[in-house]
Tab-separated table of C-alpha atoms in Angstrom:
chain	number	residue	atom	x	y	z
A	1	MET	CA	63.765	-5.772	157.573
A	2	ALA	CA	61.191	-8.714	157.678
A	3	ALA	CA	58.591	-6.698	156.279
A	4	LYS	CA	60.725	-4.242	154.242
A	5	LYS	CA	61.383	-7.064	151.753
A	6	LYS	CA	57.891	-8.021	151.711
A	7	SER	CA	57.002	-4.411	149.935
A	8	ASN	CA	59.985	-4.526	147.907
A	9	GLY	CA	59.497	-8.128	146.584
A	10	ALA	CA	59.587	-8.710	142.768
A	11	THR	CA	56.771	-8.338	139.829
A	12	ARG	CA	55.176	-10.805	137.963
A	13	ARG	CA	56.640	-10.665	134.787
A	14	LYS	CA	53.466	-10.476	131.717
A	15	ALA	CA	52.676	-14.306	129.591
A	16	SER	CA	54.206	-13.624	126.291
A	17	LEU	CA	51.317	-13.802	123.292
A	18	PRO	CA	50.763	-17.514	121.716
A	19	ILE	CA	53.022	-16.531	118.050
A	20	ARG	CA	53.036	-19.816	117.077
A	21	LYS	CA	49.598	-20.772	117.037
A	22	TRP	CA	48.865	-17.684	115.336
A	23	ALA	CA	50.925	-18.255	112.494
A	24	LEU	CA	49.804	-22.261	112.393
A	25	PHE	CA	46.330	-20.936	112.642
A	26	SER	CA	46.987	-17.852	110.058
A	27	ALA	CA	48.638	-20.876	107.492
A	28	LYS	CA	45.965	-22.751	107.771
A	29	VAL	CA	43.281	-19.566	107.176
A	30	VAL	CA	45.351	-19.280	103.788
A	31	VAL	CA	45.779	-22.532	102.075
A	32	GLY	CA	42.002	-23.383	103.203
A	33	GLY	CA	41.421	-19.785	100.812
A	34	VAL	CA	43.227	-21.233	98.207
A	35	VAL	CA	42.427	-24.456	98.619
A	36	LEU	CA	38.715	-23.216	97.890
A	37	THR	CA	39.590	-20.852	94.792
A	38	ALA	CA	40.666	-23.937	93.628
A	39	CYS	CA	37.641	-25.809	94.048
A	40	VAL	CA	35.182	-22.826	92.716
A	41	PHE	CA	37.919	-23.059	89.691
A	42	SER	CA	37.660	-25.891	89.118
A	43	ILE	CA	33.694	-26.141	89.513
A	44	ASN	CA	33.159	-23.949	86.281
A	45	TRP	CA	35.864	-25.366	84.034
A	46	LEU	CA	33.930	-28.813	84.596
A	47	SER	CA	31.048	-26.706	84.015
A	48	GLY	CA	31.834	-25.461	80.925
A	49	LEU	CA	32.808	-28.807	79.265
A	50	LYS	CA	29.933	-31.064	78.075
A	51	TRP	CA	30.294	-34.442	79.068
A	52	GLU	CA	27.675	-36.993	78.169
A	53	PRO	CA	28.934	-40.246	79.334
A	54	MET	CA	26.864	-43.114	77.286
A	55	PRO	CA	24.956	-40.261	74.110
A	56	LEU	CA	22.515	-41.664	73.064
A	57	GLN	CA	22.640	-42.527	69.843
A	58	VAL	CA	19.444	-44.459	68.304
A	59	TYR	CA	15.570	-43.630	68.447
A	60	ALA	CA	12.321	-46.021	67.726
A	61	ILE	CA	9.158	-45.534	67.496
A	62	ALA	CA	7.210	-49.272	68.419
A	63	GLU	CA	4.055	-48.550	65.937
A	64	PRO	CA	3.327	-46.341	62.920
A	65	LEU	CA	1.349	-43.307	63.051
A	66	LYS	CA	-2.142	-42.803	61.999
A	67	PHE	CA	-2.656	-38.942	62.711
A	68	GLN	CA	0.711	-37.378	63.545
A	69	ASN	CA	2.423	-35.890	61.807
A	70	SER	CA	6.058	-38.091	61.775
A	71	LEU	CA	8.516	-35.832	61.223
A	72	ALA	CA	6.948	-33.636	64.321
A	73	VAL	CA	8.020	-36.823	66.170
A	74	GLU	CA	11.078	-36.897	64.592
A	75	GLY	CA	11.533	-33.140	65.679
A	76	VAL	CA	11.271	-33.504	69.246
A	77	LEU	CA	13.234	-36.805	69.283
A	78	GLN	CA	16.113	-35.540	67.280
A	79	GLY	CA	16.161	-33.328	70.383
A	80	TYR	CA	17.635	-35.555	72.460
A	81	LEU	CA	20.370	-37.764	70.270
A	82	THR	CA	23.596	-37.196	71.876
A	83	ARG	CA	22.844	-36.340	75.699
A	84	SER	CA	23.929	-38.830	78.171
A	85	LEU	CA	21.535	-42.351	78.284
A	86	LEU	CA	22.218	-42.168	81.657
A	87	PHE	CA	21.226	-38.787	82.712
A	88	LEU	CA	17.932	-38.668	80.166
A	89	ASP	CA	14.699	-37.616	81.652
A	90	LEU	CA	12.074	-39.723	80.670
A	91	LEU	CA	9.476	-37.592	81.693
A	92	ASP	CA	10.804	-34.282	79.774
A	93	VAL	CA	10.861	-36.585	76.325
A	94	GLN	CA	6.991	-37.920	76.961
A	95	ARG	CA	5.960	-34.037	78.197
A	96	ASP	CA	8.010	-32.644	75.040
A	97	LEU	CA	6.163	-35.573	72.902
A	98	GLU	CA	2.020	-35.171	74.774
A	99	ARG	CA	2.959	-31.605	73.667
A	100	LEU	CA	2.119	-32.368	70.093
A	101	PRO	CA	-0.799	-32.460	68.627
A	102	TRP	CA	-2.095	-36.184	68.403
A	103	ILE	CA	-0.395	-37.513	71.007
A	104	ALA	CA	-2.455	-38.477	73.869
A	105	GLN	CA	-0.545	-40.013	75.470
A	106	SER	CA	3.226	-42.084	75.195
A	107	SER	CA	5.896	-43.779	77.141
A	108	VAL	CA	9.680	-44.272	76.555
A	109	VAL	CA	12.270	-46.649	78.281
A	110	LYS	CA	15.639	-46.776	78.472
A	111	ILE	CA	17.242	-50.193	75.699
A	112	TRP	CA	21.096	-49.635	76.806
A	113	PRO	CA	23.711	-48.328	75.912
A	114	GLY	CA	22.536	-45.675	73.508
A	115	THR	CA	18.794	-46.326	72.357
A	116	ILE	CA	15.154	-44.994	73.033
A	117	SER	CA	12.100	-46.991	72.607
A	118	VAL	CA	9.413	-44.907	72.316
A	119	ALA	CA	5.497	-45.904	72.143
A	120	LEU	CA	3.217	-43.720	71.574
A	121	VAL	CA	-1.012	-43.156	71.287
A	122	GLU	CA	-2.786	-40.861	69.204
A	123	HIS	CA	-5.754	-39.576	69.989
A	124	GLU	CA	-9.700	-40.681	68.986
A	125	PRO	CA	-11.361	-38.499	65.669
A	126	ILE	CA	-14.648	-38.135	66.151
A	127	ALA	CA	-15.572	-35.141	63.705
A	128	LEU	CA	-14.899	-32.772	62.303
A	129	TRP	CA	-15.763	-28.929	63.671
A	130	ASN	CA	-16.565	-26.027	61.630
A	131	GLY	CA	-15.194	-27.734	58.682
A	132	GLN	CA	-11.542	-26.356	59.850
A	133	GLN	CA	-10.717	-28.241	63.242
A	134	VAL	CA	-11.772	-32.288	63.678
A	135	LEU	CA	-13.420	-33.020	67.751
A	136	ASN	CA	-10.934	-35.890	69.999
A	137	SER	CA	-13.043	-38.736	71.864
A	138	LYS	CA	-12.486	-35.253	74.834
A	139	GLY	CA	-14.447	-33.202	72.249
A	140	VAL	CA	-11.679	-31.179	72.040
A	141	PRO	CA	-10.602	-29.186	68.623
A	142	LEU	CA	-7.445	-30.169	67.089
A	143	ASP	CA	-5.784	-29.129	63.437
A	144	LYS	CA	-7.191	-31.197	61.125
A	145	PRO	CA	-4.190	-34.006	60.609
A	146	LEU	CA	-2.072	-35.071	56.608
A	147	VAL	CA	-5.088	-37.649	55.975
A	148	SER	CA	-8.348	-36.928	54.633
A	149	LEU	CA	-11.283	-38.304	57.233
A	150	ASP	CA	-14.424	-39.455	56.675
A	151	LEU	CA	-16.310	-38.357	59.181
A	152	ALA	CA	-19.962	-36.331	60.675
A	153	SER	CA	-19.461	-32.697	60.034
A	154	LEU	CA	-20.720	-30.802	63.384
A	155	ARG	CA	-20.666	-26.800	63.776
A	156	GLY	CA	-21.779	-24.725	66.704
A	157	PRO	CA	-20.726	-21.545	68.036
A	158	ASP	CA	-17.025	-20.760	70.128
A	159	ASN	CA	-16.545	-22.620	72.980
A	160	SER	CA	-19.473	-25.624	72.712
A	161	ALA	CA	-17.482	-27.894	70.706
A	162	ALA	CA	-17.768	-30.765	73.474
A	163	ARG	CA	-21.772	-29.724	73.904
A	164	VAL	CA	-22.342	-30.749	70.101
A	165	MET	CA	-20.329	-33.485	70.311
A	166	GLU	CA	-22.187	-34.582	73.706
A	167	GLN	CA	-25.483	-34.010	71.531
A	168	TYR	CA	-24.501	-35.532	68.052
A	169	LEU	CA	-23.348	-39.050	69.930
A	170	GLN	CA	-27.110	-39.140	71.714
A	171	PHE	CA	-28.316	-38.187	68.460
A	172	THR	CA	-26.525	-41.151	66.288
A	173	GLN	CA	-27.693	-43.582	68.981
A	174	ILE	CA	-31.247	-43.372	68.504
A	175	PHE	CA	-31.466	-41.944	64.381
A	176	ALA	CA	-29.839	-45.727	65.124
A	177	ALA	CA	-33.505	-47.084	65.313
A	178	LEU	CA	-33.463	-46.279	60.484
A	179	GLY	CA	-30.253	-47.341	59.709
A	180	ALA	CA	-29.181	-44.245	58.735
A	181	GLN	CA	-26.509	-42.272	59.536
A	182	LEU	CA	-26.067	-38.421	60.101
A	183	VAL	CA	-23.752	-36.379	58.259
A	184	GLN	CA	-23.950	-33.121	59.769
A	185	VAL	CA	-24.884	-31.923	63.558
A	186	SER	CA	-26.031	-28.586	63.661
A	187	MET	CA	-26.475	-25.348	66.480
A	188	GLN	CA	-27.062	-22.119	66.124
A	189	ALA	CA	-26.038	-19.300	68.307
A	190	ARG	CA	-29.410	-18.792	70.167
A	191	GLY	CA	-29.140	-23.086	70.564
A	192	SER	CA	-31.989	-24.794	67.885
A	193	TRP	CA	-30.594	-28.532	66.487
A	194	TYR	CA	-30.267	-29.362	62.724
A	195	VAL	CA	-29.737	-32.914	62.046
A	196	GLN	CA	-28.633	-33.927	58.319
A	197	MET	CA	-28.875	-37.523	57.209
A	198	ASP	CA	-27.181	-39.805	54.584
A	199	ASP	CA	-29.605	-39.950	52.277
A	200	GLY	CA	-30.363	-36.020	52.415
A	201	LEU	CA	-32.768	-35.800	54.643
A	202	THR	CA	-32.754	-32.789	57.029
A	203	ILE	CA	-34.522	-32.308	60.465
A	204	ALA	CA	-35.068	-29.408	62.433
A	205	LEU	CA	-35.539	-29.895	65.759
A	206	GLY	CA	-35.523	-26.201	67.792
A	207	GLU	CA	-34.326	-25.870	71.134
A	208	ARG	CA	-36.069	-27.536	73.150
A	209	ASN	CA	-36.821	-31.426	74.611
A	210	VAL	CA	-34.392	-31.981	70.746
A	211	LEU	CA	-34.593	-36.304	72.353
A	212	GLU	CA	-38.151	-36.001	72.591
A	213	ARG	CA	-38.752	-35.136	69.063
A	214	SER	CA	-35.606	-36.795	67.286
A	215	ARG	CA	-37.154	-39.676	68.780
A	216	ARG	CA	-41.002	-38.925	67.238
A	217	VAL	CA	-39.496	-38.521	63.848
A	218	VAL	CA	-38.169	-41.873	64.455
A	219	ARG	CA	-41.261	-43.828	65.012
A	220	LEU	CA	-42.638	-41.359	61.857
A	221	LEU	CA	-39.852	-42.948	59.497
A	222	GLN	CA	-40.368	-46.898	61.561
A	223	SER	CA	-44.506	-46.082	60.442
A	224	GLU	CA	-46.052	-47.598	57.177
A	225	ALA	CA	-47.546	-44.505	56.100
A	226	TYR	CA	-44.527	-42.643	54.990
A	227	SER	CA	-41.946	-45.993	54.605
A	228	SER	CA	-42.175	-45.799	50.935
A	229	GLU	CA	-41.888	-41.902	50.756
A	230	ARG	CA	-39.311	-39.626	50.143
A	231	ILE	CA	-38.627	-37.177	52.633
A	232	GLU	CA	-36.074	-34.403	52.115
A	233	TYR	CA	-37.438	-32.221	55.204
A	234	ILE	CA	-38.928	-32.573	58.352
A	235	ASP	CA	-40.061	-29.575	60.906
A	236	ALA	CA	-40.542	-30.869	64.752
A	237	ARG	CA	-39.791	-27.623	66.300
A	238	TYR	CA	-43.987	-28.057	66.918
A	239	PRO	CA	-44.967	-29.116	70.386
A	240	ASN	CA	-47.590	-32.001	69.524
A	241	GLY	CA	-46.963	-32.279	65.784
A	242	ILE	CA	-43.973	-33.434	62.527
A	243	ALA	CA	-44.259	-31.440	59.422
A	244	ILE	CA	-42.664	-33.116	56.218
A	245	ARG	CA	-42.017	-31.640	53.365
A	246	ILE	CA	-42.342	-34.727	50.364
A	247	ALA	CA	-39.241	-34.811	47.945
A	248	SER	CA	-41.236	-33.913	43.624
């Protein structure tokens, strides 16, 4: 009898699903989705608004410009007006200014609540280049500025500007002993050099040893034998001599 009761004992009931927990989890998922959707919608809506706290209203240029067109500078700066001074990246302003042909360096400072102060350094013009451009102190050709420039004229093949300017500066030091100024320095396509002085004298120096040949010309012009002569042309291309042409 005891064995029969044991075999016919009560069976275990299957555990019920946690319905409340699943319902709560589902509700959280739905609410999270709604909140996320609202956030995305709000961000998109706010991004469409143009919010510019403390807008830039005034720009001030520290010194007047000599070579760079001031209208081009103002055009760059006006593009930043009404933008937020709070979020304005000054490096962007400086880069835009330094893209202008005659601006070598720029400095921009914020002045609260709505002003920027701009200081500009222009390139230094050294000489005219092939009659169309101007070389700066690094030998880079730039467009001619609006102002007229009384500079020496340098001429040479394309992509030779830096070399011609370097040679011009060396010639300037050598011929300074004569108290004369160079008005033109030319390098021909094959590398031959010609120099013209402010008194009209033209000097042919050839392709090689041009500095030594130019010093030889200076010694000749400083000698008493030719101090009173009106020389209009000197050919210094000879290895050990100089040919001259005296004006009639």
